[in-house]
Amino acid sequence: MPDVRLVMNAGSSSLKFAVYTSGADVPVMNGKVTGIGRAPEFSATNAQPDALGALTSETPHDEVVQRVLGWLTAHPEFGHITAVGHRVVHGGREFSKPVLVTGEILDALTTLEPLAPSHQPHNLAAIRAVRGWKASLPQVACFDTGFHASQPKLHSMFGLPRALTDQGIIRYGFHGLSYEYIARVLPRHLGPLADGRVVVAHLGNGASMCAMSARRSVATTMGFSALDGLVMGRRCGSMDPGVLLYLQQGMGLTIEQVEKLLYKESGLLGVSGVSNAMQVLQESSAPEAGEAIDLFCLRAAQELSRMLPCIGGLDALVFTAGIGENSARVRKGICAHLEWLGVHIAPEANATGENSIHSAESAVQIHVIPTNEEAVIAGHMRDLVG
């Protein structure tokens, strides 16, 4: 039975996992549980849908993790688990690089839960579930905020009193594991241009953009929280802070109601009134669905343009993640707002999902590159666990 490393990515309603042998960048198996808290569904390499037993809307995240661990253990062909790596959304100021998890570190990460209330508690619940299953098993935490630690201080500051800045109210940025992977593989696709002025668009149910120079993060659209920047599946994106004051002072909403509104009821879902899923909106005939897509594209182009002064122009634009990799309509819509930059998409290449989708006359290269956060976590586990 070979020694293997398990990668876990626990979200608010899903758990993705993959098994890697030593030194491998391609998993020997992977799987996921979606719809946690609603109607859970399990799928994995060479597994039956009911392999975890009955999963209901009442099955908590930690039990889902325990069942996955039990199922993997019952199948020795997958290997002997020697370490587990996790995606953790927020590392705050203290954690900019992957770390071996200890009790003290877990306590420190727990204090950051208010900064990412829709993600951090579930990330840490997976770590605790593994500790409960086998306390001696090494666990590695890899942070979505870490990749953005290279940003200049000025790019991370708000126009707030310095005392608040010193307390950590700054722009952190997220989706760092995805950006780290894209930065690693950029030379394969862009050649020498990989070290130029590149904007990567991680477009999924959660969405952001990162402006890179020399394959390092210089600016990003998400800030202190994962609410900032682009319109997302259920999240509002950037908005006038005065709206928050009005919602509470003028409309009498509680903090809990405002939080639910911004994290769960806004974005594509709120604007369309149809769905938070881009595929569903694209198939819908409702005018509100089309308007939600158009707003998504416009805001993405606006946010990209806002970052360009930080890198002095644009040499290449990369689309990644679920929407970025699969929606030709969204890619076309965003690029249409950027033609003033010399961005020109090739319609046929875009429609068929080619890797390079810029036209011959485009001054900016446009690429579609699949991301792989799990491979990044597996690599960090090799570095820390050996």
PDB file of C-alpha atoms in Angstrom, residues 7-240:
ATOM      1  CA  VAL A   7      -5.872  17.270  -0.058  1.00  0.00           C
ATOM      2  CA  MET A   8      -9.138  18.719   1.257  1.00  0.00           C
ATOM      3  CA  ASN A   9     -10.939  21.855   0.116  1.00  0.00           C
ATOM      4  CA  ALA A  10     -13.919  22.452   2.401  1.00  0.00           C
ATOM      5  CA  GLY A  11     -16.376  25.115   1.298  1.00  0.00           C
ATOM      6  CA  SER A  12     -19.634  26.423   2.690  1.00  0.00           C
ATOM      7  CA  SER A  13     -21.667  23.722   0.951  1.00  0.00           C
ATOM      8  CA  SER A  14     -19.092  21.369  -0.533  1.00  0.00           C
ATOM      9  CA  LEU A  15     -16.052  19.245   0.192  1.00  0.00           C
ATOM     10  CA  LYS A  16     -13.566  18.510  -2.593  1.00  0.00           C
ATOM     11  CA  PHE A  17     -10.727  16.057  -2.004  1.00  0.00           C
ATOM     12  CA  ALA A  18      -7.879  14.424  -3.913  1.00  0.00           C
ATOM     13  CA  VAL A  19      -5.229  11.793  -3.204  1.00  0.00           C
ATOM     14  CA  TYR A  20      -1.628  12.261  -4.358  1.00  0.00           C
ATOM     15  CA  THR A  21       1.281   9.848  -4.266  1.00  0.00           C
ATOM     16  CA  SER A  22       4.709  11.172  -3.298  1.00  0.00           C
ATOM     17  CA  GLY A  23       6.133  13.536  -5.885  1.00  0.00           C
ATOM     18  CA  ALA A  24       3.086  13.368  -8.185  1.00  0.00           C
ATOM     19  CA  ASP A  25       1.249  16.410  -9.521  1.00  0.00           C
ATOM     20  CA  VAL A  26      -1.675  14.350 -10.820  1.00  0.00           C
ATOM     21  CA  PRO A  27      -3.989  12.727  -8.244  1.00  0.00           C
ATOM     22  CA  VAL A  28      -4.601   9.001  -8.226  1.00  0.00           C
ATOM     23  CA  MET A  29      -8.205   9.747  -7.312  1.00  0.00           C
ATOM     24  CA  ASN A  30     -10.431  12.672  -6.530  1.00  0.00           C
ATOM     25  CA  GLY A  31     -13.962  13.272  -5.387  1.00  0.00           C
ATOM     26  CA  LYS A  32     -16.420  15.735  -3.936  1.00  0.00           C
ATOM     27  CA  VAL A  33     -19.545  16.107  -1.862  1.00  0.00           C
ATOM     28  CA  THR A  34     -21.778  18.946  -3.032  1.00  0.00           C
ATOM     29  CA  GLY A  35     -24.993  20.369  -1.613  1.00  0.00           C
ATOM     30  CA  ILE A  36     -23.979  19.973   2.051  1.00  0.00           C
ATOM     31  CA  GLY A  37     -26.769  21.382   4.208  1.00  0.00           C
ATOM     32  CA  ARG A  38     -29.304  21.018   1.387  1.00  0.00           C
ATOM     33  CA  ALA A  39     -29.239  17.818  -0.699  1.00  0.00           C
ATOM     34  CA  PRO A  40     -25.734  16.281  -0.466  1.00  0.00           C
ATOM     35  CA  GLU A  41     -24.409  14.352  -3.458  1.00  0.00           C
ATOM     36  CA  PHE A  42     -21.199  12.315  -3.477  1.00  0.00           C
ATOM     37  CA  SER A  43     -19.035  11.473  -6.483  1.00  0.00           C
ATOM     38  CA  ALA A  44     -15.491  10.120  -6.723  1.00  0.00           C
ATOM     39  CA  THR A  45     -13.165   8.092  -8.904  1.00  0.00           C
ATOM     40  CA  ASN A  46     -14.494   4.519  -9.240  1.00  0.00           C
ATOM     41  CA  ALA A  47     -17.066   5.028  -6.484  1.00  0.00           C
ATOM     42  CA  GLN A  48     -20.795   4.450  -6.244  1.00  0.00           C
ATOM     43  CA  PRO A  49     -22.947   7.524  -5.424  1.00  0.00           C
ATOM     44  CA  ASP A  50     -24.073   5.911  -2.141  1.00  0.00           C
ATOM     45  CA  ALA A  51     -20.559   4.910  -1.026  1.00  0.00           C
ATOM     46  CA  LEU A  52     -20.661   7.285   1.976  1.00  0.00           C
ATOM     47  CA  GLY A  53     -24.030   6.027   3.128  1.00  0.00           C
ATOM     48  CA  ALA A  54     -27.133   8.157   3.492  1.00  0.00           C
ATOM     49  CA  LEU A  55     -26.401  11.880   3.447  1.00  0.00           C
ATOM     50  CA  THR A  56     -29.192  14.280   4.358  1.00  0.00           C
ATOM     51  CA  SER A  57     -29.643  18.011   4.769  1.00  0.00           C
ATOM     52  CA  GLU A  58     -28.922  17.457   8.467  1.00  0.00           C
ATOM     53  CA  THR A  59     -25.502  15.843   7.913  1.00  0.00           C
ATOM     54  CA  PRO A  60     -22.928  18.375   9.245  1.00  0.00           C
ATOM     55  CA  HIS A  61     -19.636  19.195   7.561  1.00  0.00           C
ATOM     56  CA  ASP A  62     -17.484  17.408  10.126  1.00  0.00           C
ATOM     57  CA  GLU A  63     -19.453  14.177   9.700  1.00  0.00           C
ATOM     58  CA  VAL A  64     -19.059  14.419   5.912  1.00  0.00           C
ATOM     59  CA  VAL A  65     -15.294  14.679   6.424  1.00  0.00           C
ATOM     60  CA  GLN A  66     -15.312  11.696   8.786  1.00  0.00           C
ATOM     61  CA  ARG A  67     -17.246   9.601   6.284  1.00  0.00           C
ATOM     62  CA  VAL A  68     -14.843  10.465   3.476  1.00  0.00           C
ATOM     63  CA  LEU A  69     -11.903   9.490   5.678  1.00  0.00           C
ATOM     64  CA  GLY A  70     -13.585   6.239   6.619  1.00  0.00           C
ATOM     65  CA  TRP A  71     -14.359   5.421   2.993  1.00  0.00           C
ATOM     66  CA  LEU A  72     -10.764   6.117   1.909  1.00  0.00           C
ATOM     67  CA  THR A  73      -9.411   3.947   4.734  1.00  0.00           C
ATOM     68  CA  ALA A  74     -11.705   1.099   3.689  1.00  0.00           C
ATOM     69  CA  HIS A  75     -10.139   1.150   0.215  1.00  0.00           C
ATOM     70  CA  PRO A  76      -6.423   0.368   0.623  1.00  0.00           C
ATOM     71  CA  GLU A  77      -5.926   0.603  -3.132  1.00  0.00           C
ATOM     72  CA  PHE A  78      -6.000   4.372  -2.704  1.00  0.00           C
ATOM     73  CA  GLY A  79      -3.002   4.168  -0.369  1.00  0.00           C
ATOM     74  CA  HIS A  80      -2.067   4.871   3.244  1.00  0.00           C
ATOM     75  CA  ILE A  81      -2.768   8.498   4.210  1.00  0.00           C
ATOM     76  CA  THR A  82       0.334  10.041   5.787  1.00  0.00           C
ATOM     77  CA  ALA A  83      -0.677  13.731   5.767  1.00  0.00           C
ATOM     78  CA  VAL A  84      -3.620  15.983   4.968  1.00  0.00           C
ATOM     79  CA  GLY A  85      -3.468  19.422   3.366  1.00  0.00           C
ATOM     80  CA  HIS A  86      -6.216  22.035   3.532  1.00  0.00           C
ATOM     81  CA  ARG A  87      -7.225  25.207   1.775  1.00  0.00           C
ATOM     82  CA  VAL A  88      -7.774  27.872   4.431  1.00  0.00           C
ATOM     83  CA  VAL A  89      -9.234  31.092   3.102  1.00  0.00           C
ATOM     84  CA  HIS A  90      -7.792  33.625   5.577  1.00  0.00           C
ATOM     85  CA  GLY A  91      -4.330  33.706   7.083  1.00  0.00           C
ATOM     86  CA  GLY A  92      -4.484  37.299   8.307  1.00  0.00           C
ATOM     87  CA  ARG A  93      -1.222  39.158   8.666  1.00  0.00           C
ATOM     88  CA  GLU A  94       0.505  36.381  10.579  1.00  0.00           C
ATOM     89  CA  PHE A  95       0.216  33.520   8.097  1.00  0.00           C
ATOM     90  CA  SER A  96       1.480  34.294   4.606  1.00  0.00           C
ATOM     91  CA  LYS A  97       3.041  30.880   3.941  1.00  0.00           C
ATOM     92  CA  PRO A  98       1.759  27.297   4.401  1.00  0.00           C
ATOM     93  CA  VAL A  99       2.204  25.910   7.924  1.00  0.00           C
ATOM     94  CA  LEU A 100       2.005  22.632   9.798  1.00  0.00           C
ATOM     95  CA  VAL A 101      -1.108  22.921  11.963  1.00  0.00           C
ATOM     96  CA  THR A 102      -0.732  22.858  15.738  1.00  0.00           C
ATOM     97  CA  GLY A 103      -3.299  23.516  18.419  1.00  0.00           C
ATOM     98  CA  GLU A 104      -1.981  27.052  18.836  1.00  0.00           C
ATOM     99  CA  ILE A 105      -2.156  27.759  15.112  1.00  0.00           C
ATOM    100  CA  LEU A 106      -5.681  26.378  14.928  1.00  0.00           C
ATOM    101  CA  ASP A 107      -6.706  28.716  17.751  1.00  0.00           C
ATOM    102  CA  ALA A 108      -5.116  31.662  15.946  1.00  0.00           C
ATOM    103  CA  LEU A 109      -6.920  30.822  12.706  1.00  0.00           C
ATOM    104  CA  THR A 110     -10.200  30.584  14.595  1.00  0.00           C
ATOM    105  CA  THR A 111      -9.870  34.237  15.610  1.00  0.00           C
ATOM    106  CA  LEU A 112      -9.938  35.125  11.887  1.00  0.00           C
ATOM    107  CA  GLU A 113     -13.368  33.577  11.300  1.00  0.00           C
ATOM    108  CA  PRO A 114     -15.151  36.984  11.420  1.00  0.00           C
ATOM    109  CA  LEU A 115     -13.026  38.072   8.430  1.00  0.00           C
ATOM    110  CA  ALA A 116     -14.332  35.197   6.277  1.00  0.00           C
ATOM    111  CA  PRO A 117     -17.538  33.980   7.937  1.00  0.00           C
ATOM    112  CA  SER A 118     -18.770  31.984   4.933  1.00  0.00           C
ATOM    113  CA  HIS A 119     -15.530  30.054   4.477  1.00  0.00           C
ATOM    114  CA  GLN A 120     -13.129  29.977   7.436  1.00  0.00           C
ATOM    115  CA  PRO A 121     -15.367  28.047   9.861  1.00  0.00           C
ATOM    116  CA  HIS A 122     -15.818  25.235   7.323  1.00  0.00           C
ATOM    117  CA  ASN A 123     -12.092  25.147   6.478  1.00  0.00           C
ATOM    118  CA  LEU A 124     -11.248  24.757  10.158  1.00  0.00           C
ATOM    119  CA  ALA A 125     -14.062  22.259  10.775  1.00  0.00           C
ATOM    120  CA  ALA A 126     -12.345  19.932   8.292  1.00  0.00           C
ATOM    121  CA  ILE A 127      -9.041  20.269  10.152  1.00  0.00           C
ATOM    122  CA  ARG A 128     -10.731  19.490  13.476  1.00  0.00           C
ATOM    123  CA  ALA A 129     -12.518  16.495  11.972  1.00  0.00           C
ATOM    124  CA  VAL A 130      -9.202  15.043  10.797  1.00  0.00           C
ATOM    125  CA  ARG A 131      -7.675  15.676  14.231  1.00  0.00           C
ATOM    126  CA  GLY A 132     -10.590  13.793  15.767  1.00  0.00           C
ATOM    127  CA  TRP A 133     -10.064  10.920  13.343  1.00  0.00           C
ATOM    128  CA  LYS A 134      -6.301  10.642  13.842  1.00  0.00           C
ATOM    129  CA  ALA A 135      -4.697  13.293  16.034  1.00  0.00           C
ATOM    130  CA  SER A 136      -1.111  12.316  15.126  1.00  0.00           C
ATOM    131  CA  LEU A 137      -1.613  12.853  11.390  1.00  0.00           C
ATOM    132  CA  PRO A 138       0.343  15.906  10.095  1.00  0.00           C
ATOM    133  CA  GLN A 139      -1.905  18.575   8.618  1.00  0.00           C
ATOM    134  CA  VAL A 140      -0.852  21.500   6.437  1.00  0.00           C
ATOM    135  CA  ALA A 141      -2.834  24.740   6.084  1.00  0.00           C
ATOM    136  CA  CYS A 142      -2.408  26.667   2.818  1.00  0.00           C
ATOM    137  CA  PHE A 143      -3.825  30.173   2.700  1.00  0.00           C
ATOM    138  CA  ASP A 144      -5.771  31.939  -0.041  1.00  0.00           C
ATOM    139  CA  THR A 145      -4.457  35.257   1.241  1.00  0.00           C
ATOM    140  CA  GLY A 146      -0.798  34.201   1.117  1.00  0.00           C
ATOM    141  CA  PHE A 147      -0.098  34.838  -2.580  1.00  0.00           C
ATOM    142  CA  HIS A 148      -1.044  38.499  -2.166  1.00  0.00           C
ATOM    143  CA  ALA A 149       1.483  39.159   0.596  1.00  0.00           C
ATOM    144  CA  SER A 150       3.877  40.372  -2.115  1.00  0.00           C
ATOM    145  CA  GLN A 151       1.740  43.448  -2.844  1.00  0.00           C
ATOM    146  CA  PRO A 152       3.209  46.877  -2.096  1.00  0.00           C
ATOM    147  CA  LYS A 153       1.926  48.326   1.149  1.00  0.00           C
ATOM    148  CA  LEU A 154       0.243  51.214  -0.650  1.00  0.00           C
ATOM    149  CA  HIS A 155      -1.885  48.780  -2.663  1.00  0.00           C
ATOM    150  CA  SER A 156      -3.214  47.154   0.508  1.00  0.00           C
ATOM    151  CA  MET A 157      -4.264  50.323   2.343  1.00  0.00           C
ATOM    152  CA  PHE A 158      -7.705  51.863   2.763  1.00  0.00           C
ATOM    153  CA  GLY A 159      -8.255  55.565   3.337  1.00  0.00           C
ATOM    154  CA  LEU A 160      -8.896  54.922   7.012  1.00  0.00           C
ATOM    155  CA  PRO A 161      -7.196  56.232  10.176  1.00  0.00           C
ATOM    156  CA  ARG A 162      -3.737  54.711  10.461  1.00  0.00           C
ATOM    157  CA  ALA A 163      -4.586  53.148  13.801  1.00  0.00           C
ATOM    158  CA  LEU A 164      -7.146  50.938  12.054  1.00  0.00           C
ATOM    159  CA  THR A 165      -4.649  50.038   9.333  1.00  0.00           C
ATOM    160  CA  ASP A 166      -2.159  49.049  12.027  1.00  0.00           C
ATOM    161  CA  GLN A 167      -4.826  46.796  13.550  1.00  0.00           C
ATOM    162  CA  GLY A 168      -5.057  44.832  10.298  1.00  0.00           C
ATOM    163  CA  ILE A 169      -7.936  46.473   8.439  1.00  0.00           C
ATOM    164  CA  ILE A 170      -6.273  46.252   5.028  1.00  0.00           C
ATOM    165  CA  ARG A 171      -6.793  44.629   1.631  1.00  0.00           C
ATOM    166  CA  TYR A 172      -5.793  40.966   1.911  1.00  0.00           C
ATOM    167  CA  GLY A 173      -7.020  39.452  -1.350  1.00  0.00           C
ATOM    168  CA  PHE A 174      -8.191  35.884  -1.890  1.00  0.00           C
ATOM    169  CA  HIS A 175      -8.139  32.969  -4.399  1.00  0.00           C
ATOM    170  CA  GLY A 176      -4.382  32.967  -3.859  1.00  0.00           C
ATOM    171  CA  LEU A 177      -3.937  29.219  -4.359  1.00  0.00           C
ATOM    172  CA  SER A 178      -5.553  29.480  -7.779  1.00  0.00           C
ATOM    173  CA  TYR A 179      -3.377  32.449  -8.715  1.00  0.00           C
ATOM    174  CA  GLU A 180      -0.292  30.659  -7.448  1.00  0.00           C
ATOM    175  CA  TYR A 181      -1.010  27.735  -9.760  1.00  0.00           C
ATOM    176  CA  ILE A 182      -1.610  29.980 -12.773  1.00  0.00           C
ATOM    177  CA  ALA A 183       1.597  31.896 -12.024  1.00  0.00           C
ATOM    178  CA  ARG A 184       3.524  28.593 -12.019  1.00  0.00           C
ATOM    179  CA  VAL A 185       2.245  27.471 -15.418  1.00  0.00           C
ATOM    180  CA  LEU A 186       2.183  30.847 -17.203  1.00  0.00           C
ATOM    181  CA  PRO A 187       5.576  30.280 -18.923  1.00  0.00           C
ATOM    182  CA  ARG A 188       4.170  27.191 -20.665  1.00  0.00           C
ATOM    183  CA  HIS A 189       1.480  29.315 -22.281  1.00  0.00           C
ATOM    184  CA  LEU A 190       2.930  32.814 -22.555  1.00  0.00           C
ATOM    185  CA  GLY A 191       6.666  32.218 -22.850  1.00  0.00           C
ATOM    186  CA  PRO A 192       8.732  35.300 -21.874  1.00  0.00           C
ATOM    187  CA  LEU A 193       5.521  37.336 -21.659  1.00  0.00           C
ATOM    188  CA  ALA A 194       4.656  35.393 -18.490  1.00  0.00           C
ATOM    189  CA  ASP A 195       6.828  37.806 -16.514  1.00  0.00           C
ATOM    190  CA  GLY A 196       5.115  40.820 -18.019  1.00  0.00           C
ATOM    191  CA  ARG A 197       1.920  42.648 -17.086  1.00  0.00           C
ATOM    192  CA  VAL A 198      -0.719  39.944 -16.661  1.00  0.00           C
ATOM    193  CA  VAL A 199      -4.233  40.024 -15.234  1.00  0.00           C
ATOM    194  CA  VAL A 200      -5.713  36.677 -14.181  1.00  0.00           C
ATOM    195  CA  ALA A 201      -9.501  36.467 -13.883  1.00  0.00           C
ATOM    196  CA  HIS A 202     -10.608  33.738 -11.463  1.00  0.00           C
ATOM    197  CA  LEU A 203     -14.300  33.660 -12.314  1.00  0.00           C
ATOM    198  CA  GLY A 204     -16.543  31.250 -10.453  1.00  0.00           C
ATOM    199  CA  ASN A 205     -19.362  31.452  -7.923  1.00  0.00           C
ATOM    200  CA  GLY A 206     -16.760  33.435  -6.017  1.00  0.00           C
ATOM    201  CA  ALA A 207     -14.860  35.699  -8.397  1.00  0.00           C
ATOM    202  CA  SER A 208     -11.856  37.992  -8.351  1.00  0.00           C
ATOM    203  CA  MET A 209      -8.989  39.262 -10.485  1.00  0.00           C
ATOM    204  CA  CYS A 210      -5.273  39.573  -9.784  1.00  0.00           C
ATOM    205  CA  ALA A 211      -2.828  41.895 -11.513  1.00  0.00           C
ATOM    206  CA  MET A 212       0.640  40.331 -11.713  1.00  0.00           C
ATOM    207  CA  SER A 213       4.099  41.524 -12.624  1.00  0.00           C
ATOM    208  CA  ALA A 214       6.946  39.015 -12.757  1.00  0.00           C
ATOM    209  CA  ARG A 215       4.287  36.445 -11.767  1.00  0.00           C
ATOM    210  CA  ARG A 216       3.800  38.072  -8.370  1.00  0.00           C
ATOM    211  CA  SER A 217       0.625  39.654  -7.062  1.00  0.00           C
ATOM    212  CA  VAL A 218       0.669  43.440  -7.322  1.00  0.00           C
ATOM    213  CA  ALA A 219      -3.051  44.205  -6.933  1.00  0.00           C
ATOM    214  CA  THR A 220      -6.311  42.301  -6.614  1.00  0.00           C
ATOM    215  CA  THR A 221     -10.019  43.076  -6.681  1.00  0.00           C
ATOM    216  CA  MET A 222     -10.936  41.425  -3.383  1.00  0.00           C
ATOM    217  CA  GLY A 223      -9.967  43.346  -0.298  1.00  0.00           C
ATOM    218  CA  PHE A 224     -10.541  42.983   3.437  1.00  0.00           C
ATOM    219  CA  SER A 225     -13.242  40.403   2.830  1.00  0.00           C
ATOM    220  CA  ALA A 226     -14.435  38.116   0.037  1.00  0.00           C
ATOM    221  CA  LEU A 227     -17.329  40.529  -0.604  1.00  0.00           C
ATOM    222  CA  ASP A 228     -15.203  43.080  -2.434  1.00  0.00           C
ATOM    223  CA  GLY A 229     -14.605  43.551  -6.144  1.00  0.00           C
ATOM    224  CA  LEU A 230     -16.566  41.699  -8.810  1.00  0.00           C
ATOM    225  CA  VAL A 231     -20.241  40.785  -8.774  1.00  0.00           C
ATOM    226  CA  MET A 232     -20.333  37.093  -7.767  1.00  0.00           C
ATOM    227  CA  GLY A 233     -22.840  34.263  -7.578  1.00  0.00           C
ATOM    228  CA  ARG A 234     -24.448  35.432  -4.342  1.00  0.00           C
ATOM    229  CA  ARG A 235     -22.117  38.235  -3.217  1.00  0.00           C
ATOM    230  CA  CYS A 236     -22.563  41.887  -4.101  1.00  0.00           C
ATOM    231  CA  GLY A 237     -19.015  42.954  -4.988  1.00  0.00           C
ATOM    232  CA  SER A 238     -17.810  46.544  -4.478  1.00  0.00           C
ATOM    233  CA  MET A 239     -20.447  49.026  -3.391  1.00  0.00           C
ATOM    234  CA  ASP A 240     -20.833  52.393  -1.715  1.00  0.00           C
TER     235      ASP A 240
END
